[in-house]
Amino acid sequence: MRTLGEPQRAGLNVLHHAPDLTILNLVWGPGMTVMPHNHRMAAVIGIYTGREDNTFWRRVGVEENGVGRIEAAGGKALSARDCAILGKDIIHSVTNPIPRLTGAIHVYWGGDFFEIDKSEWDPETLCERPYDKEKVARLFEDSNAALTAAR
Ligand SMILES: [Fe+2]
């Protein structure tokens, strides 16, 4: 917090990006949720302010239409100074359950975070589809618009 400053707005801020290692300062808006997704890279998450709740999911086979589904398999509530280690096959969804910004350092390695093919799972049907990074960017924008309106 001393180095990065107190978060002022939701966002995915890149601290370091290389073909094999990416470090993000992720700031989650109040109440913000990101649908289940994978990264296909190992990760370590450390919280420096606020809360980040992770739900972990496992694959449960394939629908008749060939689409893979998931079910909830566990979770971990992270508070400031907590960390979580995610294996490269982990599927998770993330929620900031508190009414203020949460700041977390996310470290990903073993690939290029911005280039690797990822999946997301529809939050309603839990069916797999390609990861839509524009939609996730809009989640941050919507969260900031709500934050500005509330101030
Ligand atoms: Fe993630």
PDB file of C-alpha atoms and ligand atoms in Angstrom:
ATOM      1  CA  MET A   1       0.000   0.000   0.000  1.00  0.00           C
ATOM      2  CA  ARG A   2       2.902   2.361   0.829  1.00  0.00           C
ATOM      3  CA  THR A   3       4.380   1.806  -2.626  1.00  0.00           C
ATOM      4  CA  LEU A   4       1.211   1.558  -4.739  1.00  0.00           C
ATOM      5  CA  GLY A   5      -0.962   4.021  -2.838  1.00  0.00           C
ATOM      6  CA  GLU A   6      -4.518   3.470  -1.723  1.00  0.00           C
ATOM      7  CA  PRO A   7      -6.659   2.271  -4.668  1.00  0.00           C
ATOM      8  CA  GLN A   8      -8.811   5.034  -6.160  1.00  0.00           C
ATOM      9  CA  ARG A   9     -10.642   3.185  -8.921  1.00  0.00           C
ATOM     10  CA  ALA A  10     -11.297  -0.362 -10.104  1.00  0.00           C
ATOM     11  CA  GLY A  11      -8.909  -1.639 -12.741  1.00  0.00           C
ATOM     12  CA  LEU A  12      -6.408  -4.124 -14.019  1.00  0.00           C
ATOM     13  CA  ASN A  13      -3.082  -2.334 -13.683  1.00  0.00           C
ATOM     14  CA  VAL A  14       0.011  -3.947 -15.173  1.00  0.00           C
ATOM     15  CA  LEU A  15       3.106  -3.716 -12.964  1.00  0.00           C
ATOM     16  CA  HIS A  16       5.225  -6.088 -15.058  1.00  0.00           C
ATOM     17  CA  HIS A  17       4.592  -7.960 -18.313  1.00  0.00           C
ATOM     18  CA  ALA A  18       6.929 -10.449 -19.975  1.00  0.00           C
ATOM     19  CA  PRO A  19       6.229 -13.547 -22.138  1.00  0.00           C
ATOM     20  CA  ASP A  20       6.559 -15.788 -19.073  1.00  0.00           C
ATOM     21  CA  LEU A  21       5.622 -13.565 -16.115  1.00  0.00           C
ATOM     22  CA  THR A  22       2.913 -10.971 -15.490  1.00  0.00           C
ATOM     23  CA  ILE A  23       2.329  -9.014 -12.299  1.00  0.00           C
ATOM     24  CA  LEU A  24      -0.927  -7.106 -11.900  1.00  0.00           C
ATOM     25  CA  ASN A  25      -2.230  -4.668  -9.352  1.00  0.00           C
ATOM     26  CA  LEU A  26      -5.892  -5.676  -9.530  1.00  0.00           C
ATOM     27  CA  VAL A  27      -8.382  -3.350  -7.917  1.00  0.00           C
ATOM     28  CA  TRP A  28     -11.887  -4.749  -7.547  1.00  0.00           C
ATOM     29  CA  GLY A  29     -14.836  -2.372  -7.277  1.00  0.00           C
ATOM     30  CA  PRO A  30     -17.322  -2.613  -4.385  1.00  0.00           C
ATOM     31  CA  GLY A  31     -19.420  -5.755  -4.819  1.00  0.00           C
ATOM     32  CA  MET A  32     -17.767  -6.557  -8.158  1.00  0.00           C
ATOM     33  CA  THR A  33     -17.891 -10.176  -9.400  1.00  0.00           C
ATOM     34  CA  VAL A  34     -16.005 -11.754 -12.287  1.00  0.00           C
ATOM     35  CA  MET A  35     -17.556 -14.919 -13.747  1.00  0.00           C
ATOM     36  CA  PRO A  36     -15.763 -18.287 -13.553  1.00  0.00           C
ATOM     37  CA  HIS A  37     -12.663 -18.344 -15.760  1.00  0.00           C
ATOM     38  CA  ASN A  38      -9.304 -20.040 -16.048  1.00  0.00           C
ATOM     39  CA  HIS A  39      -5.860 -18.634 -16.817  1.00  0.00           C
ATOM     40  CA  ARG A  40      -3.963 -21.762 -17.889  1.00  0.00           C
ATOM     41  CA  MET A  41      -1.058 -20.315 -15.909  1.00  0.00           C
ATOM     42  CA  ALA A  42      -0.026 -20.753 -12.290  1.00  0.00           C
ATOM     43  CA  ALA A  43      -0.758 -17.784 -10.062  1.00  0.00           C
ATOM     44  CA  VAL A  44      -0.247 -16.311  -6.635  1.00  0.00           C
ATOM     45  CA  ILE A  45      -2.739 -13.764  -5.306  1.00  0.00           C
ATOM     46  CA  GLY A  46      -1.963 -11.526  -2.334  1.00  0.00           C
ATOM     47  CA  ILE A  47      -4.403  -9.002  -0.872  1.00  0.00           C
ATOM     48  CA  TYR A  48      -3.106  -5.665   0.412  1.00  0.00           C
ATOM     49  CA  THR A  49      -6.427  -4.004   1.246  1.00  0.00           C
ATOM     50  CA  GLY A  50     -10.038  -5.160   1.388  1.00  0.00           C
ATOM     51  CA  ARG A  51     -11.358  -8.657   0.630  1.00  0.00           C
ATOM     52  CA  GLU A  52     -11.276 -10.993  -2.331  1.00  0.00           C
ATOM     53  CA  ASP A  53     -13.435 -14.116  -2.207  1.00  0.00           C
ATOM     54  CA  ASN A  54     -12.477 -16.879  -4.590  1.00  0.00           C
ATOM     55  CA  THR A  55     -14.852 -19.673  -5.571  1.00  0.00           C
ATOM     56  CA  PHE A  56     -13.103 -22.646  -7.158  1.00  0.00           C
ATOM     57  CA  TRP A  57     -14.875 -24.747  -9.784  1.00  0.00           C
ATOM     58  CA  ARG A  58     -14.337 -28.180 -11.326  1.00  0.00           C
ATOM     59  CA  ARG A  59     -15.348 -29.561 -14.689  1.00  0.00           C
ATOM     60  CA  VAL A  60     -18.298 -31.982 -14.590  1.00  0.00           C
ATOM     61  CA  GLY A  61     -18.445 -33.277 -18.119  1.00  0.00           C
ATOM     62  CA  VAL A  62     -19.847 -32.118 -21.382  1.00  0.00           C
ATOM     63  CA  GLU A  63     -23.405 -31.200 -22.428  1.00  0.00           C
ATOM     64  CA  GLU A  64     -25.108 -32.837 -25.447  1.00  0.00           C
ATOM     65  CA  ASN A  65     -24.117 -29.780 -27.488  1.00  0.00           C
ATOM     66  CA  GLY A  66     -20.442 -30.402 -26.669  1.00  0.00           C
ATOM     67  CA  VAL A  67     -20.111 -27.540 -24.199  1.00  0.00           C
ATOM     68  CA  GLY A  68     -18.245 -28.204 -20.945  1.00  0.00           C
ATOM     69  CA  ARG A  69     -19.940 -27.451 -17.623  1.00  0.00           C
ATOM     70  CA  ILE A  70     -18.601 -26.850 -14.129  1.00  0.00           C
ATOM     71  CA  GLU A  71     -19.726 -27.113 -10.518  1.00  0.00           C
ATOM     72  CA  ALA A  72     -18.505 -25.281  -7.424  1.00  0.00           C
ATOM     73  CA  ALA A  73     -15.750 -27.202  -5.659  1.00  0.00           C
ATOM     74  CA  GLY A  74     -14.602 -24.924  -2.849  1.00  0.00           C
ATOM     75  CA  GLY A  75     -13.672 -21.429  -1.922  1.00  0.00           C
ATOM     76  CA  LYS A  76     -11.255 -19.213  -0.107  1.00  0.00           C
ATOM     77  CA  ALA A  77     -11.958 -15.865   1.538  1.00  0.00           C
ATOM     78  CA  LEU A  78      -8.894 -13.649   1.381  1.00  0.00           C
ATOM     79  CA  SER A  79      -8.371 -10.618   3.598  1.00  0.00           C
ATOM     80  CA  ALA A  80      -5.489  -8.141   3.691  1.00  0.00           C
ATOM     81  CA  ARG A  81      -2.141  -9.997   4.071  1.00  0.00           C
ATOM     82  CA  ASP A  82      -3.689 -13.323   2.936  1.00  0.00           C
ATOM     83  CA  CYS A  83      -2.545 -15.106  -0.178  1.00  0.00           C
ATOM     84  CA  ALA A  84      -3.695 -17.980  -2.376  1.00  0.00           C
ATOM     85  CA  ILE A  85      -1.702 -20.173  -4.742  1.00  0.00           C
ATOM     86  CA  LEU A  86      -3.559 -21.293  -7.890  1.00  0.00           C
ATOM     87  CA  GLY A  87      -2.395 -24.236  -9.997  1.00  0.00           C
ATOM     88  CA  LYS A  88      -2.419 -23.751 -13.734  1.00  0.00           C
ATOM     89  CA  ASP A  89      -5.646 -25.728 -14.278  1.00  0.00           C
ATOM     90  CA  ILE A  90      -7.652 -23.844 -11.652  1.00  0.00           C
ATOM     91  CA  ILE A  91     -11.041 -22.362 -12.592  1.00  0.00           C
ATOM     92  CA  HIS A  92     -12.147 -19.560 -10.291  1.00  0.00           C
ATOM     93  CA  SER A  93     -14.602 -16.723  -9.935  1.00  0.00           C
ATOM     94  CA  VAL A  94     -13.805 -13.669  -7.860  1.00  0.00           C
ATOM     95  CA  THR A  95     -16.021 -11.417  -5.775  1.00  0.00           C
ATOM     96  CA  ASN A  96     -15.235  -8.331  -3.763  1.00  0.00           C
ATOM     97  CA  PRO A  97     -17.913  -8.741  -1.077  1.00  0.00           C
ATOM     98  CA  ILE A  98     -17.364  -5.400   0.667  1.00  0.00           C
ATOM     99  CA  PRO A  99     -18.627  -1.878  -0.168  1.00  0.00           C
ATOM    100  CA  ARG A 100     -15.161  -0.436  -0.857  1.00  0.00           C
ATOM    101  CA  LEU A 101     -12.271  -1.082  -3.223  1.00  0.00           C
ATOM    102  CA  THR A 102     -10.123  -4.187  -2.782  1.00  0.00           C
ATOM    103  CA  GLY A 103      -6.484  -4.179  -3.899  1.00  0.00           C
ATOM    104  CA  ALA A 104      -4.614  -7.370  -4.770  1.00  0.00           C
ATOM    105  CA  ILE A 105      -1.313  -8.285  -6.357  1.00  0.00           C
ATOM    106  CA  HIS A 106      -1.737 -11.120  -8.860  1.00  0.00           C
ATOM    107  CA  VAL A 107       1.381 -12.867 -10.189  1.00  0.00           C
ATOM    108  CA  TYR A 108       0.996 -15.221 -13.197  1.00  0.00           C
ATOM    109  CA  TRP A 109       3.783 -17.287 -14.710  1.00  0.00           C
ATOM    110  CA  GLY A 110       4.449 -19.991 -17.268  1.00  0.00           C
ATOM    111  CA  GLY A 111       2.960 -18.143 -20.245  1.00  0.00           C
ATOM    112  CA  ASP A 112       1.892 -14.795 -21.626  1.00  0.00           C
ATOM    113  CA  PHE A 113      -1.081 -13.573 -19.577  1.00  0.00           C
ATOM    114  CA  PHE A 114      -2.461 -11.409 -22.395  1.00  0.00           C
ATOM    115  CA  GLU A 115      -1.939 -13.854 -25.264  1.00  0.00           C
ATOM    116  CA  ILE A 116      -2.850 -17.279 -23.859  1.00  0.00           C
ATOM    117  CA  ASP A 117      -6.267 -18.730 -24.859  1.00  0.00           C
ATOM    118  CA  LYS A 118      -8.555 -18.785 -21.822  1.00  0.00           C
ATOM    119  CA  SER A 119     -12.110 -19.874 -21.106  1.00  0.00           C
ATOM    120  CA  GLU A 120     -14.914 -18.339 -19.133  1.00  0.00           C
ATOM    121  CA  TRP A 121     -18.111 -20.003 -17.970  1.00  0.00           C
ATOM    122  CA  ASP A 122     -21.491 -18.356 -18.396  1.00  0.00           C
ATOM    123  CA  PRO A 123     -22.527 -17.270 -14.877  1.00  0.00           C
ATOM    124  CA  GLU A 124     -26.104 -18.443 -15.477  1.00  0.00           C
ATOM    125  CA  THR A 125     -25.675 -21.740 -17.349  1.00  0.00           C
ATOM    126  CA  LEU A 126     -22.080 -22.513 -16.214  1.00  0.00           C
ATOM    127  CA  CYS A 127     -21.261 -23.504 -19.799  1.00  0.00           C
ATOM    128  CA  GLU A 128     -17.767 -22.928 -21.214  1.00  0.00           C
ATOM    129  CA  ARG A 129     -17.017 -20.342 -23.890  1.00  0.00           C
ATOM    130  CA  PRO A 130     -13.963 -18.345 -25.021  1.00  0.00           C
ATOM    131  CA  TYR A 131     -12.824 -15.666 -22.568  1.00  0.00           C
ATOM    132  CA  ASP A 132     -14.079 -12.209 -23.526  1.00  0.00           C
ATOM    133  CA  LYS A 133     -11.519  -9.710 -22.244  1.00  0.00           C
ATOM    134  CA  GLU A 134     -13.490  -6.704 -23.584  1.00  0.00           C
ATOM    135  CA  LYS A 135     -16.442  -7.749 -21.429  1.00  0.00           C
ATOM    136  CA  VAL A 136     -14.203  -7.994 -18.354  1.00  0.00           C
ATOM    137  CA  ALA A 137     -12.809  -4.519 -19.141  1.00  0.00           C
ATOM    138  CA  ARG A 138     -16.426  -3.268 -19.227  1.00  0.00           C
ATOM    139  CA  LEU A 139     -17.032  -4.780 -15.769  1.00  0.00           C
ATOM    140  CA  PHE A 140     -14.282  -2.517 -14.420  1.00  0.00           C
ATOM    141  CA  GLU A 141     -15.682   0.508 -16.310  1.00  0.00           C
ATOM    142  CA  ASP A 142     -19.222  -0.161 -15.016  1.00  0.00           C
ATOM    143  CA  SER A 143     -17.876  -0.487 -11.496  1.00  0.00           C
ATOM    144  CA  ASN A 144     -16.050   2.851 -11.796  1.00  0.00           C
ATOM    145  CA  ALA A 145     -19.170   4.540 -13.201  1.00  0.00           C
ATOM    146  CA  ALA A 146     -21.150   3.284 -10.177  1.00  0.00           C
ATOM    147  CA  LEU A 147     -18.371   4.458  -7.853  1.00  0.00           C
ATOM    148  CA  THR A 148     -18.323   7.944  -9.410  1.00  0.00           C
ATOM    149  CA  ALA A 149     -22.132   8.183  -9.207  1.00  0.00           C
ATOM    150  CA  ALA A 150     -22.055   7.220  -5.517  1.00  0.00           C
ATOM    151  CA  ARG A 151     -19.429   9.868  -4.587  1.00  0.00           C
TER     152      ARG A 151
HETATM  153 FE    FE B   1      -8.604 -14.935 -12.502  1.00  0.00          FE
END
